[in-house]
XYZ file of C-alpha atoms in Angstrom:
611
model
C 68.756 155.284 -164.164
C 72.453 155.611 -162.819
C 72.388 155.034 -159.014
C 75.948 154.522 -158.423
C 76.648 158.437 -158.209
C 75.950 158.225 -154.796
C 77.094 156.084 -152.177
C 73.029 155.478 -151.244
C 73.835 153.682 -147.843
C 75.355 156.741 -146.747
C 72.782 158.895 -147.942
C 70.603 156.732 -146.639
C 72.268 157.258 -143.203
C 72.173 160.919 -143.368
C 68.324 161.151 -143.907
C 68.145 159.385 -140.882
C 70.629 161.290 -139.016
C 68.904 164.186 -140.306
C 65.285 163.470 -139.165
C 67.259 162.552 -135.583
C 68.706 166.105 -135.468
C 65.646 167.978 -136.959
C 63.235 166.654 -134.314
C 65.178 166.671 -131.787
C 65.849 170.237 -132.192
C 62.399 170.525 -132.027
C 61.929 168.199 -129.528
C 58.992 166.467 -131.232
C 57.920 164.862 -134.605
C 58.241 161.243 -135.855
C 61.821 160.111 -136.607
C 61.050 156.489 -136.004
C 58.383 156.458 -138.805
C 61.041 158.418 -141.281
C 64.100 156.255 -140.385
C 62.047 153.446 -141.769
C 61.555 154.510 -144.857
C 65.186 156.120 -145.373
C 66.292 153.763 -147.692
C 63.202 153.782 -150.002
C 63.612 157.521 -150.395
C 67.477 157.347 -151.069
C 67.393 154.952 -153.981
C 64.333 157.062 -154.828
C 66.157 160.296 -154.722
C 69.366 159.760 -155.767
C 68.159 157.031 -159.380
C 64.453 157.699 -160.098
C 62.639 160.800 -158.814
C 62.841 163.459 -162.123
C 62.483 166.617 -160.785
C 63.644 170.132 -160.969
C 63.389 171.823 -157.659
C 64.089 175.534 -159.274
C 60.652 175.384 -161.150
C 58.346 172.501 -158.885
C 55.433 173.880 -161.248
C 56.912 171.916 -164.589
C 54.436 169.949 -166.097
C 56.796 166.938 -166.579
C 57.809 166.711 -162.684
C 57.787 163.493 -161.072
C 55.235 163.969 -157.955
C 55.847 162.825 -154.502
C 53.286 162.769 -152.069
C 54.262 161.734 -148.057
C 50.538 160.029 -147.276
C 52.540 158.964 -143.975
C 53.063 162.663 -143.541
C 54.102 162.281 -139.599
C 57.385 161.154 -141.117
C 57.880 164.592 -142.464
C 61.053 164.898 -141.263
C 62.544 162.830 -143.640
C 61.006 165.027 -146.625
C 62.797 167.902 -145.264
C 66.325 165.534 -145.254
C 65.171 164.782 -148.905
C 64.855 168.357 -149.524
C 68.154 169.444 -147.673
C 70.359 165.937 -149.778
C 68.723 167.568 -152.622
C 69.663 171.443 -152.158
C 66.314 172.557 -151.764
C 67.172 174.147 -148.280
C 70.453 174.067 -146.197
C 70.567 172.941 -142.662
C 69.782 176.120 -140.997
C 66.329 175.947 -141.789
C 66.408 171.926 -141.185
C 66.518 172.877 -137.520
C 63.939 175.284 -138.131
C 61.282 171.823 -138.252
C 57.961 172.383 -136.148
C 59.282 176.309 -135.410
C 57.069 179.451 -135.225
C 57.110 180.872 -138.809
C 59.128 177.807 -140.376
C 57.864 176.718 -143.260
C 58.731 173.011 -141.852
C 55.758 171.864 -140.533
C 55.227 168.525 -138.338
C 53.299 167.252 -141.498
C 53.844 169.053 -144.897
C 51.623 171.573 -146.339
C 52.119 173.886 -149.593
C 53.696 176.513 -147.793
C 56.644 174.692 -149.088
C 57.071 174.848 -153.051
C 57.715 171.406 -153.367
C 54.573 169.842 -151.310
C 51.557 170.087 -153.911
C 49.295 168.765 -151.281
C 48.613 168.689 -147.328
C 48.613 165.018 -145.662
C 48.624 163.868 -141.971
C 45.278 162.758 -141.921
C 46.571 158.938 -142.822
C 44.344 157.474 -145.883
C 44.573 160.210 -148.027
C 47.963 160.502 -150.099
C 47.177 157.565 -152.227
C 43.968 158.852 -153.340
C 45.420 161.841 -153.868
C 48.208 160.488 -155.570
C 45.468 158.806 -158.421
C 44.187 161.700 -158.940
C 47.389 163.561 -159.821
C 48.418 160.310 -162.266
C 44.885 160.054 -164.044
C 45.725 163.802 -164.951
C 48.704 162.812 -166.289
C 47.139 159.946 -168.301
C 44.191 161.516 -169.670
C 44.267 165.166 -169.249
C 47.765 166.975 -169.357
C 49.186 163.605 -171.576
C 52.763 164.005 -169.897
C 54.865 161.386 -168.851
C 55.252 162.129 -165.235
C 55.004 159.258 -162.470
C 53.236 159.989 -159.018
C 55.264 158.299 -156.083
C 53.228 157.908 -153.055
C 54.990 156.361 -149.311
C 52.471 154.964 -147.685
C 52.739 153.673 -144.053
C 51.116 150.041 -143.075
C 49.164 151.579 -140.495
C 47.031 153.286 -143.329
C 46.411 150.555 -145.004
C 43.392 149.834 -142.616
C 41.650 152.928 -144.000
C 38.797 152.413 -146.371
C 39.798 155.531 -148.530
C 43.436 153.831 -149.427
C 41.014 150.596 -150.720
C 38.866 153.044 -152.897
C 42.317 154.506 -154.108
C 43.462 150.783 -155.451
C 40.011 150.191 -156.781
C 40.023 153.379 -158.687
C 43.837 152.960 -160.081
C 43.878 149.478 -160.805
C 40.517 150.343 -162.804
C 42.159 152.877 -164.504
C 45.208 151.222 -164.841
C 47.434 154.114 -163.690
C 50.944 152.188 -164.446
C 52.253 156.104 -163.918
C 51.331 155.773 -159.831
C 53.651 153.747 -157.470
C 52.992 153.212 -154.299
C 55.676 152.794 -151.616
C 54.496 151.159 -148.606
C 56.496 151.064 -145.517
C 55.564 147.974 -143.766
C 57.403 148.804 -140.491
C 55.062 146.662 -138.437
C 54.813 149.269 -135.777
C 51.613 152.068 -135.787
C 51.320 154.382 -133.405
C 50.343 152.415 -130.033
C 51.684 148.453 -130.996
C 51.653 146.215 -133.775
C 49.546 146.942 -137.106
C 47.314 144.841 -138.396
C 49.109 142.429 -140.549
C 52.922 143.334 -139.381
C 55.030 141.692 -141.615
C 52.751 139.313 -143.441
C 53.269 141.732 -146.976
C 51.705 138.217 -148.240
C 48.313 139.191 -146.607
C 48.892 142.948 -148.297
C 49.892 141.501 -151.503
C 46.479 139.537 -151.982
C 44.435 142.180 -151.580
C 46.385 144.794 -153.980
C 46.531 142.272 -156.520
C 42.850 141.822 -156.667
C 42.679 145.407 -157.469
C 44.511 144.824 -160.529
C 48.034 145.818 -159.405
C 51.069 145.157 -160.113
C 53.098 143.733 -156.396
C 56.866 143.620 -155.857
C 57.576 142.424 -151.994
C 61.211 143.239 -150.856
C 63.134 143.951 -148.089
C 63.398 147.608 -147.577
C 66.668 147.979 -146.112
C 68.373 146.602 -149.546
C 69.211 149.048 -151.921
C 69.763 146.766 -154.764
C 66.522 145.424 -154.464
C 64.726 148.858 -154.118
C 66.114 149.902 -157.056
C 65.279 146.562 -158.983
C 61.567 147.091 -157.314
C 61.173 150.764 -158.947
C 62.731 149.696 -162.327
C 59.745 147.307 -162.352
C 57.365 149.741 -161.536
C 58.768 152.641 -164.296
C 58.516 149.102 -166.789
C 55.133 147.837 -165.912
C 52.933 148.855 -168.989
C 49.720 148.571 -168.117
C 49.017 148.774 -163.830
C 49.810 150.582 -160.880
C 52.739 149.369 -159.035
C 52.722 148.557 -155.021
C 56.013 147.810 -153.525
C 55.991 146.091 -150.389
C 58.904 147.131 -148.553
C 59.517 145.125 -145.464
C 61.352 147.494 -142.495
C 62.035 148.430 -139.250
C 60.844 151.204 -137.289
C 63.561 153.434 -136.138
C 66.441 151.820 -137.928
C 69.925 152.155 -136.799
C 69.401 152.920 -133.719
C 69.399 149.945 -131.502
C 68.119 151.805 -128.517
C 64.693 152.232 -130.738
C 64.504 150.192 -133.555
C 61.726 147.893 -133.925
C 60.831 148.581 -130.497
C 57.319 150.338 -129.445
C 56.325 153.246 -127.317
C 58.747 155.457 -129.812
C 56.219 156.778 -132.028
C 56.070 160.409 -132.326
C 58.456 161.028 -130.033
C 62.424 162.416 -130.326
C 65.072 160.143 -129.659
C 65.800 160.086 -126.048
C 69.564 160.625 -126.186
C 69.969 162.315 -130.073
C 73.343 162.709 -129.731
C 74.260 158.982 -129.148
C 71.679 158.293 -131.719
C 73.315 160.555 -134.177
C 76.986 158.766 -133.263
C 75.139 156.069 -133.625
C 74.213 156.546 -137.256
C 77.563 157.622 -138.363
C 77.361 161.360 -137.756
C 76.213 164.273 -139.684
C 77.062 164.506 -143.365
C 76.583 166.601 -145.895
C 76.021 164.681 -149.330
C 74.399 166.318 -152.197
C 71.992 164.491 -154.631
C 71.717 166.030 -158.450
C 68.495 164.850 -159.052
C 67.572 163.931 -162.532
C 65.729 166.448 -164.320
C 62.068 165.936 -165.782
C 62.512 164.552 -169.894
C 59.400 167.114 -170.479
C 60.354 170.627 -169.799
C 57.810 173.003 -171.743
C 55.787 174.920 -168.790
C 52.126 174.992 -169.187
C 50.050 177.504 -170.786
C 48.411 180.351 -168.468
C 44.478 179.700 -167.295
C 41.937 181.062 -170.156
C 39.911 183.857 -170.461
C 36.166 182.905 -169.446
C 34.009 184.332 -171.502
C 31.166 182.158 -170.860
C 27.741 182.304 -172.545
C 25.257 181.061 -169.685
C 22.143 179.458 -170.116
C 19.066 181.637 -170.171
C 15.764 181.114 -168.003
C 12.383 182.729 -168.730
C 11.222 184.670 -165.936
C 7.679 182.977 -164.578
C 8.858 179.490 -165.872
C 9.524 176.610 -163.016
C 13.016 175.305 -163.287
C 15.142 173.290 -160.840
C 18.739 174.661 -159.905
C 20.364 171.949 -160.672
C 19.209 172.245 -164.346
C 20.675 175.581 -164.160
C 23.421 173.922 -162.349
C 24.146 171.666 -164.866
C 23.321 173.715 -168.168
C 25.923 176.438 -166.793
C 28.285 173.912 -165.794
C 28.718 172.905 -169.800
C 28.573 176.024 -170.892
C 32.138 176.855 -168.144
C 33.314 174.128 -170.696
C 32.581 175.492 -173.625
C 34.912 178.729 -172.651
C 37.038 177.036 -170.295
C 39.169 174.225 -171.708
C 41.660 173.353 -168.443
C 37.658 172.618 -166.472
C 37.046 169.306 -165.398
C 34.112 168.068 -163.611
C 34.017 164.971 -161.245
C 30.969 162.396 -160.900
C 29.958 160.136 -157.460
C 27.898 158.333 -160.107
C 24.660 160.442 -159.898
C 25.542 162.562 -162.934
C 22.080 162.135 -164.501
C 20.532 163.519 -161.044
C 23.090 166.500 -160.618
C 23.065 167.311 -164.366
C 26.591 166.896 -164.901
C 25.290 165.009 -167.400
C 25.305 168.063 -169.173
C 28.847 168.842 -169.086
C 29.882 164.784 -169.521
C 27.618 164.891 -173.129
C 29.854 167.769 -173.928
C 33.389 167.226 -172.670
C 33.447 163.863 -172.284
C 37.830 164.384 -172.181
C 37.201 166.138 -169.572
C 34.398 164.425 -167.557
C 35.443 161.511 -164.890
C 33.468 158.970 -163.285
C 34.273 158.321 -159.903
C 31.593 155.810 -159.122
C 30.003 155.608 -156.040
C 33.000 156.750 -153.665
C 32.841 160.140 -153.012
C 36.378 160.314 -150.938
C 38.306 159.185 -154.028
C 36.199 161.847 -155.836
C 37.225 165.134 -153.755
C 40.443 163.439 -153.811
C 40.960 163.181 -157.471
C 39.514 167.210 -157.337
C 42.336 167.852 -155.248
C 45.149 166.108 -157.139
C 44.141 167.758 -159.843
C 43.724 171.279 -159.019
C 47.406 171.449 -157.663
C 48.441 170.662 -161.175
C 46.652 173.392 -162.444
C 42.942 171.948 -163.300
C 39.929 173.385 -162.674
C 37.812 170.982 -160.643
C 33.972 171.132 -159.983
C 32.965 167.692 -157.965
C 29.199 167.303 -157.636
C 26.915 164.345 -155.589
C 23.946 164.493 -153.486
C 24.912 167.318 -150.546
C 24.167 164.590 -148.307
C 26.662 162.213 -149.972
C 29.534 164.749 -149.317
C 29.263 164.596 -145.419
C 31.668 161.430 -146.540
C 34.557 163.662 -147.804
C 34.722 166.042 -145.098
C 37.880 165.051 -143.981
C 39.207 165.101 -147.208
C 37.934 168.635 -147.865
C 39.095 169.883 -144.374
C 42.591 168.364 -145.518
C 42.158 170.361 -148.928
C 41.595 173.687 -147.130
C 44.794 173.087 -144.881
C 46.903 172.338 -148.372
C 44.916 175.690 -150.137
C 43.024 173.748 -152.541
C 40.627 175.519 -154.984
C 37.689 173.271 -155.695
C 33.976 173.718 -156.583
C 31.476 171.384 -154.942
C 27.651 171.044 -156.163
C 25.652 169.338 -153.878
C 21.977 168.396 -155.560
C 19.164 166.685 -153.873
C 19.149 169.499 -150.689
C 16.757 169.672 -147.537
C 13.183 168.064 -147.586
C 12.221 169.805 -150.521
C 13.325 166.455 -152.497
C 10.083 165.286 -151.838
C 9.436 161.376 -151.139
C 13.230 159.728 -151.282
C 12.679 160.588 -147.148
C 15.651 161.682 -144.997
C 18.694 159.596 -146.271
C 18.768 161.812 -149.959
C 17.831 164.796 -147.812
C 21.215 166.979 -147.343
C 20.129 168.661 -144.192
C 23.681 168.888 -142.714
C 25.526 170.342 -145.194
C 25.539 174.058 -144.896
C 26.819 173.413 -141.335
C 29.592 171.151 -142.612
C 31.117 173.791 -145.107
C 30.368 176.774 -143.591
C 33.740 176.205 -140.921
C 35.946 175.160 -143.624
C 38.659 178.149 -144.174
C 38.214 179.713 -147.057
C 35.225 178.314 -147.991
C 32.105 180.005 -149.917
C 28.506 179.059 -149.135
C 25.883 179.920 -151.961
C 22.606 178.834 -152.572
C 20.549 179.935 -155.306
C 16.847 180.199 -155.105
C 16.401 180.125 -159.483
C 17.964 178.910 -162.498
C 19.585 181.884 -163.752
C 21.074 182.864 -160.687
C 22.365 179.247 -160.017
C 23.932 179.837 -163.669
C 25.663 182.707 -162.937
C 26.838 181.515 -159.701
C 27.866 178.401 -161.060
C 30.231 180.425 -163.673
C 31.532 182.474 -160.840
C 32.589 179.505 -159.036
C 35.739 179.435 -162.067
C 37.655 181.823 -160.403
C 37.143 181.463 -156.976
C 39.995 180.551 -154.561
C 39.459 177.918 -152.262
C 36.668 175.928 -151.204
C 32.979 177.005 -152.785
C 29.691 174.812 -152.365
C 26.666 175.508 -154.513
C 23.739 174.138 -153.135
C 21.109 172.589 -155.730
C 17.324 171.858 -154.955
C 15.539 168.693 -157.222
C 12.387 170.190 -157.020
C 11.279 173.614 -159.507
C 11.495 176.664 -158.141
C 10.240 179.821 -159.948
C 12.637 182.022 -161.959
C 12.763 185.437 -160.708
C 15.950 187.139 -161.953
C 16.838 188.017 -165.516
C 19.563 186.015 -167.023
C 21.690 188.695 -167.379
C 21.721 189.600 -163.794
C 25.150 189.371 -161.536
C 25.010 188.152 -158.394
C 28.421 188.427 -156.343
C 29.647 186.111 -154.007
C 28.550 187.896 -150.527
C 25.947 189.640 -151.684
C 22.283 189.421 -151.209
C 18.815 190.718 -153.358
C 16.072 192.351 -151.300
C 13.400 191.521 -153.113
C 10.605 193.592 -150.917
C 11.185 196.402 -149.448
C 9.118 199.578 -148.207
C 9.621 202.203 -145.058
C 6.989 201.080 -143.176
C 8.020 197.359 -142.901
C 7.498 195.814 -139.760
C 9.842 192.222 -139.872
C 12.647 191.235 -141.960
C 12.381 187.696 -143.930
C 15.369 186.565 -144.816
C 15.249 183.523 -146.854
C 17.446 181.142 -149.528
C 17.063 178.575 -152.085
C 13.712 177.121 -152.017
C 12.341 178.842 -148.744
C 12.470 182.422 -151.257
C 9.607 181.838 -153.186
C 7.715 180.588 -150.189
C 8.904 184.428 -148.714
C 7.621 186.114 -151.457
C 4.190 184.407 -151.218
C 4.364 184.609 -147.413
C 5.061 188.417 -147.324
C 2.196 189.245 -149.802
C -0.015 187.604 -147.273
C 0.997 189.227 -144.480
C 0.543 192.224 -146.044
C -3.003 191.691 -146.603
C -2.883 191.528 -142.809
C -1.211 194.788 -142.140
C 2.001 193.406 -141.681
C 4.648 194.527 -144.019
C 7.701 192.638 -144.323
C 10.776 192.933 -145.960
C 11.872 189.800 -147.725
C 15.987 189.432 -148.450
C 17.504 186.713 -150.858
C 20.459 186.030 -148.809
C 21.728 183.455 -151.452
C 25.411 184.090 -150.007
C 25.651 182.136 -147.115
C 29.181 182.922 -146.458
C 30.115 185.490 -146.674
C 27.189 186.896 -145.873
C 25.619 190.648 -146.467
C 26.145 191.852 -143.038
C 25.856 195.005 -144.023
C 22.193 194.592 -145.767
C 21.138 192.031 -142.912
C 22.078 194.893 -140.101
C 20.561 197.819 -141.532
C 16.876 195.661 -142.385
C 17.239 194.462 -138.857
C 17.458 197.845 -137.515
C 15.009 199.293 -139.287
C 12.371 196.803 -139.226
C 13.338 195.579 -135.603
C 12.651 192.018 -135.835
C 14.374 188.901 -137.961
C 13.014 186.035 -139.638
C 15.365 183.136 -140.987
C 13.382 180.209 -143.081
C 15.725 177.294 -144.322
C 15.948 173.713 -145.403
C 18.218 172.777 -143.335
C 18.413 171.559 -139.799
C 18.680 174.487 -137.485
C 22.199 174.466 -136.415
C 24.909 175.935 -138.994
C 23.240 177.129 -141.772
C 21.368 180.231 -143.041
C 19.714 181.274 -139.459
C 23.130 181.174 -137.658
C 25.007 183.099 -140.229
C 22.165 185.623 -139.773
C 23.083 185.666 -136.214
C 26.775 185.578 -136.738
C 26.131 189.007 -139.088
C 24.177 190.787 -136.508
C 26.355 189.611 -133.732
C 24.744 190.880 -130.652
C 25.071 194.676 -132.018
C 21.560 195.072 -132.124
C 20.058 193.309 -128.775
C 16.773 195.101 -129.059
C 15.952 193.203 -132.596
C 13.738 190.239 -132.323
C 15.100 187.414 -134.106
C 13.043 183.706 -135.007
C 14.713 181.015 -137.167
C 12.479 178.617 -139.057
C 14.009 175.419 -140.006
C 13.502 171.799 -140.491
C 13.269 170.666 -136.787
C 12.060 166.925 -137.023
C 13.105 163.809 -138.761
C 11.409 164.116 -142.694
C 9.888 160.942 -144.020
C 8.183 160.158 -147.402
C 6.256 162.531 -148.789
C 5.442 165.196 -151.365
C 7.684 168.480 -151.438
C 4.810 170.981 -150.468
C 4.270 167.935 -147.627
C 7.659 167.825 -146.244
C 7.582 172.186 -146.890
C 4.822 171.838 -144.487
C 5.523 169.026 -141.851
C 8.571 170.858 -141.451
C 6.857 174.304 -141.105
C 9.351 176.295 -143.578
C 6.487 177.171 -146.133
C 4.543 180.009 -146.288
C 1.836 179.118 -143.912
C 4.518 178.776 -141.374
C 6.410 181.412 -142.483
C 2.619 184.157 -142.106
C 2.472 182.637 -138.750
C 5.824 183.051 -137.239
C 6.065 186.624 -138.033
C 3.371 187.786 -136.913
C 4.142 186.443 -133.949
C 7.090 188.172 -134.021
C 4.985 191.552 -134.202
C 2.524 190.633 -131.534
């Protein structure tokens, strides 16, 4: 492409001079980190990005993701050469209400994901280019700037492992080897030779260059756009804070505004005010609106033993069947989640990720914000390793479905490291999230379907061992709902129960009321949100509270209880059974029991509640 249009020294210049002015009008931010890296994003801008800012939701965009997102300033001088926004709201960078934020987030058209949490723009960026490659087909490259400081992160090393496997050659990644991190040198400096060994086992493609040289930064993404068969790293050797003596190449600047801008700004040649015509995507038709779902679930007999994750699974192909923009994601346990299901019948559409559950939420992520449907199942326990990335994902607004199989002791005799136990805790804070956990097959199937359509964050929690099917398949169970399953006037103490602790509620309660002790018994298979509406009025009218789960006792089903009733009833008794010690090996109705969450446990605690 043409890159003679525009003088890119200058432009170069003016990013910088912009990131100087933007954060110092804010009087924070990074402009060291984004002066760096202004020449890489001129030659970028101005002679290879394809783009058309008036519709950022074109299929055939170019993507460009800021994993260094502390230099976020010199996006918005990007965005401002490019006549995405004008200067006033340049200075509006890190203000209340500004869309500018000290790392980028959606809120802006043109950001498809969050970053800031360093590690996670590459991954995300292989995500968005195996999309390209195997699901929308469009020739679009993903850019990614990466800074060297990141490049100690073990997610960035799953992200080369997964795209050199893959062979993305439609992902470059730009890494900005200013030498500097945030408190002194990083780990290799300048030695791009040490970098370049490592990439290269991966299977990638290497150009090292100075990244201060124009010529040679456009020579290094000519290669990249020409490289048929790999990913692309470019090794771009450059100086922290360039062009400014007073801070270039010099540490204790990081993160911090220039300490005399206006010299800075002289410095750097002053303000200008050149415009960029980027180069507009070659593929241009916009892509069709999501699908009806009219999706014809699995049924379960009523009486029958089935595990939710074979209602998990059996839904989940089914959502293909009616659903052709669905995609489901693998940590390499398919066959134990019964994605296997959905894999045997979309296999298009089905993606191993392997055993590396951060490059799986992260390819989830990439691919929702072009337009995919993502469910990502593992063990629950197995997700605890993607939390960041799924706390990053809520910042950006991503929608994504998570299964998590293999929950609480109920696995049985794998012991405690298969047992998610922390899981409901972990999602539960996550904005925007929703919580649900089945207790049978055909409400895990409908639940599974409703997951489709639901914005944000939603976790269904799947057992291993059978639990008895007691709804009819064609029952609907919304999210933030709940079934009371027994119920009379006279009832004395509320059970509320999920998952695999229900049918151990239903057995407990006809017990107890063989000993005079009625007891209401309430599916609260919506975690969040929860019924607070059913959960207050059983609590005041039975007067005490009962919470059984397989879960450790802090976060999950027992504390959203509490968080319904929120002190409005202090008279109510309340009791929360949950798994309290460290499992080991044993049988399900053995770990049920050690962990006294079964029905024997459950008789006893309420009627000590009644006593």
């Amino acid at each position: 492409m043409d890159t003679h249009t525009v003088d890119l020294a200058e432009l170069a210049q003016q990013l910088r001079t912009d990131a100087v002015r933007c954060s110092s009008r804010a009087g924070s931010g990074h402009p060291t980190s984004s002066m760096s890296a202004a020449d890489l994003m001129a030659v970028l801008l101005a002679g290879h990005f394809r783009y058309d800012f008036a519709e950022p939701k074109l299929p055939g965009n170019d993507r460009l993701i800021f994993s260094k997102g502390h230099a976020s300033p010199l996006l918005y001088a990007m965005l401002r050469a490019a006549g995405a926004i004008d200067e006033t709201e340049l200075l509006t960078y890190r203000r209340l209400g500004s869309s500018l934020e000290g790392h980028p987030t959606p809120r802006l058209p043109w950001v498809d994901v969050a970053t800031g949490s360093l590690g996670q723009g590459l991954p995300i960026g292989s995500g968005m280019a195996l999309a390209g490659r195997h699901l929308a087909r469009v020739p679009y490259r993903v850019w990614v700037l990466c800074g060297d400081g990141e490049m100690a992160e073990g997610s960035m090393w799953e992200a080369f492992a997964a795209a050199g496997y893959e062979g993305l050659n439609n992902l470059t990644a730009i890494i900005d080897v200013n030498r500097l991190g945030q408190r002194g040198p990083t780990r290799f400096e300048w030695d791009t030779d040490a970098y370049a060994r490592q990439i290269r086992a991966f299977g990638w493609n290497v150009v090292d260059i100075d990244g201060h040289d124009t010529d040679q930064i456009d020579r290094a993404y000519t290669a990249a756009e020409e490289t048929p068969d790999r990913p692309t790293a470019i090794l771009a050797r450059t100086k922290k804070g360039r062009g400014v003596a007073a801070v270039e190449d010099r540490e204790g600047a990081h993160g911090k505004p220039l300490p005399a801008p206006d010299d800075a700004i002289a410095e750097l040649g002053g303000p200008r005010d050149l415009r960029v015509q980027v180069a507009e995507p070659d593929f241009r038709e916009p892509r069709p609106g999501p699908p009806g779902r009219a999706v014809e679930l699995p049924p379960f007999d009523i009486g029958s033993k089935v595990a939710t994750r074979d209602g998990f699974g059996r839904a989940l192909a089914a959502v293909g069947d009616a659903s052709p923009d669905v995609v489901v994601l693998d940590g390499e346990v398919a066959d134990s989640t019964r994605a296997k299901h959905f894999a045997e019948a979309h296999p298009d559409r089905f993606f191993e990720c392997y055993i590396a559950e951060q490059q799986m939420i992260a390819n989830a992520v990439g691919m929702q914000a072009l337009g995919w449907v993502p469910y990502a199942a593992t063990f629950a326990a197995f997700l605890t390793r993607a939390h960041d990335f799924l706390r990053m994902a809520a910042i950006g607004g991503a929608d994504l479905r998570l299964a998590g199989s293999h929950a609480g002791v109920s696995i049985g005799r794998d012991g405690p490291s298969q047992m998610g136990l922390e899981d409901l805790a972990m999602l539960r804070p996550i904005w925007r999230s929703v919580v649900l956990y089945p207790c049978d097959a055909n409400q895990c199937a409908h639940l599974t379907a409703t997951m489709a359509d639901l914005p944000g964050i939603s976790y269904l929690r799947t057992t291993r061992s059978e639990t008895p099917v007691i709804y009819r398949p064609d029952e609907v169970f919304p999210v933030g709902g709940s079934r009371t399953l027994v119920s009379s006037s006279h009832d004395r103490v509320t059970i509320v129960a999920a998952g695999v602790t229900v049918s151990e509620a239903l057995e407990a309660s006809e017990r107890l009321a063989d000993l005079g002790v009625p007891a209401r018994v309430i599916d609260a298979y919506s975690i969040k949100p929860v019924d607070a509406s059913t959960l207050r009025q059983a609590a005041a009218e039975t007067g005490r509270v009962l919470t059984v789960e397989d879960h450790w006792p802090a976060g999950g089903l027992g504390d959203a209880v509490l968080d319904a009733l929120g002190g409005r009833l202090p008279e109510v008794r309340f009791n929360k059974l949950a798994v309290r010690g460290m499992p080991a090996s044993a049988s399900p109705a053995e770990q049920l029991a050690a962990a006294a969450i079964d029905a024997d446990a459950i008789v006893n605690a309420a009627q000590r509640l009644v006593a």
